mmCIF file of C-alpha atoms in Angstrom:
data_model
loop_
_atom_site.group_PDB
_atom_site.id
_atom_site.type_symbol
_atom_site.label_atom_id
_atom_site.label_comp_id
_atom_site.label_asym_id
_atom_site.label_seq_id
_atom_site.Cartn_x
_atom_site.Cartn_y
_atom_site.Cartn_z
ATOM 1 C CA UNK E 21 100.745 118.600 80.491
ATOM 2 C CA UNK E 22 100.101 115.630 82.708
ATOM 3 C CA UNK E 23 100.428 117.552 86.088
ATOM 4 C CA UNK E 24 97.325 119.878 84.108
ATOM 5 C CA UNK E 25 95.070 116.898 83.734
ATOM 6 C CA UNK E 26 96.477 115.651 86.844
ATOM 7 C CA UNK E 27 94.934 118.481 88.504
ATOM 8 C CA UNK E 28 91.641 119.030 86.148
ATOM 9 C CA UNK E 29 90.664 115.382 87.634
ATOM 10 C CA UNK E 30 90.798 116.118 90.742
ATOM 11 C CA UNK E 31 88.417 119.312 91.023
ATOM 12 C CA UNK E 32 85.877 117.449 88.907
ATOM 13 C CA UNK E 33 86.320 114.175 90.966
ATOM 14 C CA UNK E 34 86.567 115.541 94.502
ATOM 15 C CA UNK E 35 84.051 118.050 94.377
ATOM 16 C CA UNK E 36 81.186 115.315 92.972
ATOM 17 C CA UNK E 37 78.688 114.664 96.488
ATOM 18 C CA UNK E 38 77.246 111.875 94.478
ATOM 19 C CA UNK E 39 79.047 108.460 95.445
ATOM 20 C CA UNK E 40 79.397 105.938 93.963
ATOM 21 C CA UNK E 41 79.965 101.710 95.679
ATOM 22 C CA UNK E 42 81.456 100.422 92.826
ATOM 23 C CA UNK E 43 84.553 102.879 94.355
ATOM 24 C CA UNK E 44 84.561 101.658 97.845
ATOM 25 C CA UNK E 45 88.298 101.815 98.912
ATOM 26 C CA UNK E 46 90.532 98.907 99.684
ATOM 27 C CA UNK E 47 91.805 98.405 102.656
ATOM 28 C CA UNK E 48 95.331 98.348 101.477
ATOM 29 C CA UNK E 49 94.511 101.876 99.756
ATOM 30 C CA UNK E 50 94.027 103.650 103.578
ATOM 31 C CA UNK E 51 97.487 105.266 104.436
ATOM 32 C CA UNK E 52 96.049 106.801 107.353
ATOM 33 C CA UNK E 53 95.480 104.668 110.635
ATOM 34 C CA UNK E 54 92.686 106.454 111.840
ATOM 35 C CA UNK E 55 90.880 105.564 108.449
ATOM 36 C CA UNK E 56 91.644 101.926 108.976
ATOM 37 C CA UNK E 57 90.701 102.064 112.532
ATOM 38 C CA UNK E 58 87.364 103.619 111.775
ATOM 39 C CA UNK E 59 86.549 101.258 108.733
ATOM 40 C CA UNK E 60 83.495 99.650 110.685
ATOM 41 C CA UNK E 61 85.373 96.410 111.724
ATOM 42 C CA UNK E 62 86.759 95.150 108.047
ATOM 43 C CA UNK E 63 89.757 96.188 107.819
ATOM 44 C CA UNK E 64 93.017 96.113 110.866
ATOM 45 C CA UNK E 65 95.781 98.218 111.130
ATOM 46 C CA UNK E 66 99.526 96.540 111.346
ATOM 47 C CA UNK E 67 101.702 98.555 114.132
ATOM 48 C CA UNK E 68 104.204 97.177 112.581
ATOM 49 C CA UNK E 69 104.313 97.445 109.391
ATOM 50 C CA UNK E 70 102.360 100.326 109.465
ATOM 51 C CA UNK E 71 99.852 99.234 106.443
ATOM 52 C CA UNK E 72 95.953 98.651 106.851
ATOM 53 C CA UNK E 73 94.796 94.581 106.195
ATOM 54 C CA UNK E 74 91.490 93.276 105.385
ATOM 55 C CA UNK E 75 89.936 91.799 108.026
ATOM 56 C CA UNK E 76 89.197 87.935 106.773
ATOM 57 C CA UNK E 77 85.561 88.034 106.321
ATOM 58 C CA UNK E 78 84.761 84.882 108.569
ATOM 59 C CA UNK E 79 86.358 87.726 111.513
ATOM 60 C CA UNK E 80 83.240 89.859 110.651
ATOM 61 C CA UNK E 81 80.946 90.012 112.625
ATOM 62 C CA UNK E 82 77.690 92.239 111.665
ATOM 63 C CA UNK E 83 76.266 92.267 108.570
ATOM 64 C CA UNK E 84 75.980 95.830 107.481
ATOM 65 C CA UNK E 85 79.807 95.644 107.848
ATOM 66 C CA UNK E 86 80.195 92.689 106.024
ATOM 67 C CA UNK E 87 77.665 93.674 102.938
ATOM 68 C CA UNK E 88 80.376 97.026 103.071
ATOM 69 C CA UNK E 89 83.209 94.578 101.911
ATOM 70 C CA UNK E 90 80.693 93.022 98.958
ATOM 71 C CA UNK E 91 83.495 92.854 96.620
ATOM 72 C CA UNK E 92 85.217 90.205 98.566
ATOM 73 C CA UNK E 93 82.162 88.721 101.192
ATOM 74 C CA UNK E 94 79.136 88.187 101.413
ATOM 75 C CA UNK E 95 76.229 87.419 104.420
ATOM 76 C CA UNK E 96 74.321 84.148 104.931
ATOM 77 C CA UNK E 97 73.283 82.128 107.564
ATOM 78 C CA UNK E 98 74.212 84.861 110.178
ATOM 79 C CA UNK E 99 77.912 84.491 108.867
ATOM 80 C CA UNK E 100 80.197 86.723 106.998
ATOM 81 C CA UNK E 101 81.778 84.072 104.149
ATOM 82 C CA UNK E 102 84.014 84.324 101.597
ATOM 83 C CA UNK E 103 82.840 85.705 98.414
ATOM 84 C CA UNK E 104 83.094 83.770 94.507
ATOM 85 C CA UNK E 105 80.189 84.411 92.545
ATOM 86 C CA UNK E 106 76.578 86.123 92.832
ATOM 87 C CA UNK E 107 75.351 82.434 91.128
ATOM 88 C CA UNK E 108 76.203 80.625 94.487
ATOM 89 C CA UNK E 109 74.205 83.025 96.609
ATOM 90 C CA UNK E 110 70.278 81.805 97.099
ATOM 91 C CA UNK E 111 67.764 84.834 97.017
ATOM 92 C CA UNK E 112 64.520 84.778 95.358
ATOM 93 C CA UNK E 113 63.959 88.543 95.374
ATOM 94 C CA UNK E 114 65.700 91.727 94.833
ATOM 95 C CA UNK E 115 66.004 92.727 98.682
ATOM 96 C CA UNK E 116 66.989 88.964 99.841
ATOM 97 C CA UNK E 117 70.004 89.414 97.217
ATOM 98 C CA UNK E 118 70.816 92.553 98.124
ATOM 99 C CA UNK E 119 71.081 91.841 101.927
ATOM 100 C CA UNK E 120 73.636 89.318 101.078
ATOM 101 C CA UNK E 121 75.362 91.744 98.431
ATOM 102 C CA UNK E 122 74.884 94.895 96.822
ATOM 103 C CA UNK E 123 77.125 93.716 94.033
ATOM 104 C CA UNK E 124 74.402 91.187 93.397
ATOM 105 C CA UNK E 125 70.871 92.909 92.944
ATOM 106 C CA UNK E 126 69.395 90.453 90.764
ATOM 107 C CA UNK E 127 67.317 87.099 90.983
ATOM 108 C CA UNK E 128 66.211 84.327 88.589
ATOM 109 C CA UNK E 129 63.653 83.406 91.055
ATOM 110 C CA UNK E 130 66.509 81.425 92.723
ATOM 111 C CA UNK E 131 69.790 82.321 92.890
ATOM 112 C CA UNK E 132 71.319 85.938 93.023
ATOM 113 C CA UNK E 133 72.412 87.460 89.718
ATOM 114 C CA UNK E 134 75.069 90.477 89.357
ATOM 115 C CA UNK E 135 74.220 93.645 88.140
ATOM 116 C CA UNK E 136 74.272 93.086 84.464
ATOM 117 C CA UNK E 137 70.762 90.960 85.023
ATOM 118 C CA UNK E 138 69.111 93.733 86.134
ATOM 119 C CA UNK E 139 65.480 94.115 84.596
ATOM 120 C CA UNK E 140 64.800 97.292 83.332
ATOM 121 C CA UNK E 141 62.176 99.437 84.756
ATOM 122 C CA UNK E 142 60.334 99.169 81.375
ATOM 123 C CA UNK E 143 59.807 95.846 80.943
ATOM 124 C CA UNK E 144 58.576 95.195 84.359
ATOM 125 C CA UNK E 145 54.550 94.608 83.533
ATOM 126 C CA UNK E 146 53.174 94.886 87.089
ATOM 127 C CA UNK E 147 53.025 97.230 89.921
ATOM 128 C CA UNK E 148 53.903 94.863 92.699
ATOM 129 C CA UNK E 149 57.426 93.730 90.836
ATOM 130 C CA UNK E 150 57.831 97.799 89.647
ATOM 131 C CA UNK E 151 57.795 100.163 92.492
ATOM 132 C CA UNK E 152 60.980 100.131 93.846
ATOM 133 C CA UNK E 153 62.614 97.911 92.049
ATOM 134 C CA UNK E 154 66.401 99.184 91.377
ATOM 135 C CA UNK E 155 67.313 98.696 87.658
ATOM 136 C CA UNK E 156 70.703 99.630 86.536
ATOM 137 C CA UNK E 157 69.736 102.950 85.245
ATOM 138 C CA UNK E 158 67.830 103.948 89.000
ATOM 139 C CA UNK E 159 64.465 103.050 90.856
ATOM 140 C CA UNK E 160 61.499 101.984 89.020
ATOM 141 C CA UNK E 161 57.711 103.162 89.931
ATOM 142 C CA UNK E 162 54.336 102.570 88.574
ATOM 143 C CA UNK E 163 52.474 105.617 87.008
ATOM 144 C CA UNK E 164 49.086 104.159 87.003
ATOM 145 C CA UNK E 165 49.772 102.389 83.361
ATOM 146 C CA UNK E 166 53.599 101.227 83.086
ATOM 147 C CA UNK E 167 57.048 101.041 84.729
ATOM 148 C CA UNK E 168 59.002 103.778 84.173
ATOM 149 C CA UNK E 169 61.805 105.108 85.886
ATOM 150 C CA UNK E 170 61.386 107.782 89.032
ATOM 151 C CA UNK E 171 63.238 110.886 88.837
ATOM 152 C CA UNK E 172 61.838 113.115 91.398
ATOM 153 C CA UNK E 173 60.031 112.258 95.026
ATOM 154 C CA UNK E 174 57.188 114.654 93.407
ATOM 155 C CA UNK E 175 56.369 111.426 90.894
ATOM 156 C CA UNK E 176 55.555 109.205 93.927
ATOM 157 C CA UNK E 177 52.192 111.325 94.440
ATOM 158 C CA UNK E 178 48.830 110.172 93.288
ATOM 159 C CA UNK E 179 46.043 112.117 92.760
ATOM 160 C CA UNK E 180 43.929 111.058 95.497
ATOM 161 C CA UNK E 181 46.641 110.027 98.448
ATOM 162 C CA UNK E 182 49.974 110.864 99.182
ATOM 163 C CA UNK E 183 52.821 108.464 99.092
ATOM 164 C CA UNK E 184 56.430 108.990 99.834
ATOM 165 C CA UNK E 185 58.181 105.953 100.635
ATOM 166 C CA UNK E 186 61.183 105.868 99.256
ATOM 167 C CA UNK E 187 63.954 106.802 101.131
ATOM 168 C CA UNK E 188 65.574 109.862 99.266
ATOM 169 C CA UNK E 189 62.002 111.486 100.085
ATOM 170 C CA UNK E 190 60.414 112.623 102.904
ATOM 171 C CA UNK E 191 57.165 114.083 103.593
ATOM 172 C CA UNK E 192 56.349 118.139 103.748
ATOM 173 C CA UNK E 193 53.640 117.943 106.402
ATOM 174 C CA UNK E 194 52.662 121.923 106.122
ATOM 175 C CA UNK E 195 52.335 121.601 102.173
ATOM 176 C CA UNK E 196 51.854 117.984 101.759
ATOM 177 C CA UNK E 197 54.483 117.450 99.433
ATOM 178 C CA UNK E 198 56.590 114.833 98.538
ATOM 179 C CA UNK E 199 60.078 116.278 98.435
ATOM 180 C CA UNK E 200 64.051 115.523 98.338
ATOM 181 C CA UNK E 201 65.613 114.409 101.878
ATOM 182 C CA UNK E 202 68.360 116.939 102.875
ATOM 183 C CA UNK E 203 71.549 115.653 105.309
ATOM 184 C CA UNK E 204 69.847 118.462 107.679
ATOM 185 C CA UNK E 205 66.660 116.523 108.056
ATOM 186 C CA UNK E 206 68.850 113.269 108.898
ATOM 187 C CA UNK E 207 68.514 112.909 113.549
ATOM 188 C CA UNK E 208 71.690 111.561 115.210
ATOM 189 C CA UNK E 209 74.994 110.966 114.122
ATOM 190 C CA UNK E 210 74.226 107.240 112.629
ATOM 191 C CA UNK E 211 71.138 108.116 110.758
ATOM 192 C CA UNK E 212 73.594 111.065 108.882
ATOM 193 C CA UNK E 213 76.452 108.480 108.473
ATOM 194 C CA UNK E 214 74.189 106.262 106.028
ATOM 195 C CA UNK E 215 73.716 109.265 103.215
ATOM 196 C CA UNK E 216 70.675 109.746 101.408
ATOM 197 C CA UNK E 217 69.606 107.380 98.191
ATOM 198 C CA UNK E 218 68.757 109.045 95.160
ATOM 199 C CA UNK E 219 66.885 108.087 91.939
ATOM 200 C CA UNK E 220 70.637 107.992 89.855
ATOM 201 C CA UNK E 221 72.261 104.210 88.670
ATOM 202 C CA UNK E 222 72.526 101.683 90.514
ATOM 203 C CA UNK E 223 75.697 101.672 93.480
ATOM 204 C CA UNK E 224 76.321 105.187 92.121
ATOM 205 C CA UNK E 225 73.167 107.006 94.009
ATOM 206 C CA UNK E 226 74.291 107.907 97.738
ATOM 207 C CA UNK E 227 74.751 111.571 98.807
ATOM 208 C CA UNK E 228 77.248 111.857 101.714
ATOM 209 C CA UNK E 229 76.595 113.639 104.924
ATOM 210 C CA UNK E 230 78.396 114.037 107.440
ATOM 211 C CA UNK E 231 77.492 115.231 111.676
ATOM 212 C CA UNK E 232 79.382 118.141 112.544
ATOM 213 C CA UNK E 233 80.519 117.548 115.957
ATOM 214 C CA UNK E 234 80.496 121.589 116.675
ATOM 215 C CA UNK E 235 76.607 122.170 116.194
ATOM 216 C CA UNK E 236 75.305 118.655 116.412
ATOM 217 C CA UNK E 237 74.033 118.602 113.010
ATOM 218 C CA UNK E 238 74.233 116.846 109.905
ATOM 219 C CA UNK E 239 75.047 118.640 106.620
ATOM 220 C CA UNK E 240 76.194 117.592 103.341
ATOM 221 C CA UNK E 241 79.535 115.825 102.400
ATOM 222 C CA UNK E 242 82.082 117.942 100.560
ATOM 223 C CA UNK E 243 85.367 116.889 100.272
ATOM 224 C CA UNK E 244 87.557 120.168 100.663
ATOM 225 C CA UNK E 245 85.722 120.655 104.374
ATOM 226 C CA UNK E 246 86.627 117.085 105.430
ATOM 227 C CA UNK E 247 89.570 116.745 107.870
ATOM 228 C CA UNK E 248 91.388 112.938 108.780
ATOM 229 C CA UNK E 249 88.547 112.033 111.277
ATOM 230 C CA UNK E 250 85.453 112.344 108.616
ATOM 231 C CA UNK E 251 86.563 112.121 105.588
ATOM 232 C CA UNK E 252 86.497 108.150 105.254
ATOM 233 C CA UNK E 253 82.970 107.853 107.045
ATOM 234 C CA UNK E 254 81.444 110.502 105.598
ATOM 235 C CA UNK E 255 81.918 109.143 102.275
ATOM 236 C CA UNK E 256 80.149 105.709 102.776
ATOM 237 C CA UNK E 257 84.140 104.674 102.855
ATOM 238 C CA UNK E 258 84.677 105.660 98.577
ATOM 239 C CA UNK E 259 87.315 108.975 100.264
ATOM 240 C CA UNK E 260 90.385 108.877 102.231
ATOM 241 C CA UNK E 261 92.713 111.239 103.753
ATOM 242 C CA UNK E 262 95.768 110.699 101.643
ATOM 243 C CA UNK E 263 98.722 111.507 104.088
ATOM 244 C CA UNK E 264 99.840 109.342 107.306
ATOM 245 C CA UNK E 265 100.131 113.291 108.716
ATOM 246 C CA UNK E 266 96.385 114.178 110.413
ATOM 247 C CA UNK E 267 97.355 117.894 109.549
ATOM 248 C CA UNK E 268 98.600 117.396 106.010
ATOM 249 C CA UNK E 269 96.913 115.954 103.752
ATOM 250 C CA UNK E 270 93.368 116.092 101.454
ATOM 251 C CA UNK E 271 89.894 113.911 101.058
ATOM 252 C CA UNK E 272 90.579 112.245 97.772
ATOM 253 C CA UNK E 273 88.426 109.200 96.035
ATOM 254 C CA UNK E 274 90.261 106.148 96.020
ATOM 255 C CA UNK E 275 89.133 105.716 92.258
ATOM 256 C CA UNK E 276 90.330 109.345 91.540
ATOM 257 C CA UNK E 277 94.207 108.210 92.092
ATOM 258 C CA UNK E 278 93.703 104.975 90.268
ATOM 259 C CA UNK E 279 91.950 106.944 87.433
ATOM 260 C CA UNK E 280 95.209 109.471 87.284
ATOM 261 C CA UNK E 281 98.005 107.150 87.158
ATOM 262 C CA UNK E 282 95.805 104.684 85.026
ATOM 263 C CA UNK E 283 96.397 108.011 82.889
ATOM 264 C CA UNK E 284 99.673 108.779 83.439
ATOM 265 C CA UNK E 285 100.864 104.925 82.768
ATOM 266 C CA UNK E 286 98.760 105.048 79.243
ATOM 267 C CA UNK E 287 100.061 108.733 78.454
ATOM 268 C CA UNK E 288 103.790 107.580 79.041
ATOM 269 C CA UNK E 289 103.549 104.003 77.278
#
């Protein structure tokens, strides 16, 4: 019975392209040394003991990489420091905060505030402080009137000009549409790396891509294709190839194994 739900999680887990940063995987959760190599610079592989460390954060050196580890650092001052609370971080606006951690999205006008502050899109009044703002449900626009929350790159047309700035949407020059980004539309193997953001909640809105080595082009992430060497970037770092063996073994979510034996512990107790 428990192998069967076992199994049923997995096939509804690992074929989800939707992922989601509150599952970011620990650096003590990557069994494979190539995955800890290739975790952009936060986390360091022990010959020795064979096990993957975090990296401290005050050894990290770029932001982007440091922002990646937002559940234990945070950037300021063109430093990677140690993280305690969103209240300690100052950041007047949503994009300041975010900069210095995606776990804190939120401002009183001062300090950074953690996700649970997040305004919703409705009671936003004006269009400056609405479009593109990310609530926790997904991104706000204005429709002319109110806030409301976007869930298509059609809504970001007016009826006079086109506009498609947010990210997840890109411009149809032939029809002059606004229109989803694909991973194929993505140039160069960084650009693919980063995903594609989508209207969907907050930290759980990034589609994985991946660039396929063979044809030089970037297509979407699914976890059965993945192999040892792009499973863990692919997946904005929330997968991991779960053997030491590069031959053996599957992409998996780090959540998905936490998730089952959460299960298994509650089922047998």
């Amino acid at each position: 019975m428990i192998e069967k739900i076992a199994i049923a999680l997995c096939i509804t887990i690992v074929t989800s392209i939707t992922l989601n940063l509150n599952e970011i995987c620990q650096c003590s959760q990557l069994i494979q040394e190539y995955d800890c190599i290739n975790s952009s610079m936060e986390c360091s592989w022990n010959f020795q003991s064979k096990e993957c460390q975090d990296i401290p954060c005050s050894e990290i050196l770029f932001s982007s990489f440091c922002i990646q580890q937002s559940q234990r650092c945070y950037w300021a001052n063109g430093q990677c420091q140690n993280f305690t609370n969103c209240q300690s971080l100052l950041g007047s606006t949503q994009s300041i905060c975010i900069n210095q951690n995606i776990y804190c999205p939120a401002s009183n006008g001062t300090n950074c505030q953690s996700v649970d502050y997040l305004q919703t899109c409705a009671s936003i009044t004006t269009s400056n402080n609405c479009n593109y703002y990310f609530s926790a449900a997904g991104v706000c626009m204005w429709n002319g009137q109110s806030c409301v929350q976007a869930t298509s790159c059609s809504q970001f047309q007016g009826n006079s000009t086109t506009s498609c700035n947010f990210s997840g949407c890109q411009l149809n020059y032939q029809t002059k549409q606004c229109q989803p980004k694909l991973c194929s539309q993505l140039n160069g193997e960084i650009q693919c790396s980063q995903g594609i953001l989508t209207f969907g909640p907050y930290l759980n809105n990034i589609i994985g891509c991946y660039w396929n080595y063979e044809s030089y082009t970037c297509e979407e992430f699914y976890p059965s294709q993945m192999n040892y060497m792009n499973c863990y970037g692919s997946s904005a770092g929330t997968y991991h190839w779960n053997s030491k063996k590069e031959k053996k073994g599957d992409c998996v979510s780090c959540y998905q194994q936490f998730l089952i034996l959460s299960i298994i512990i509650t089922m047998l107790f």
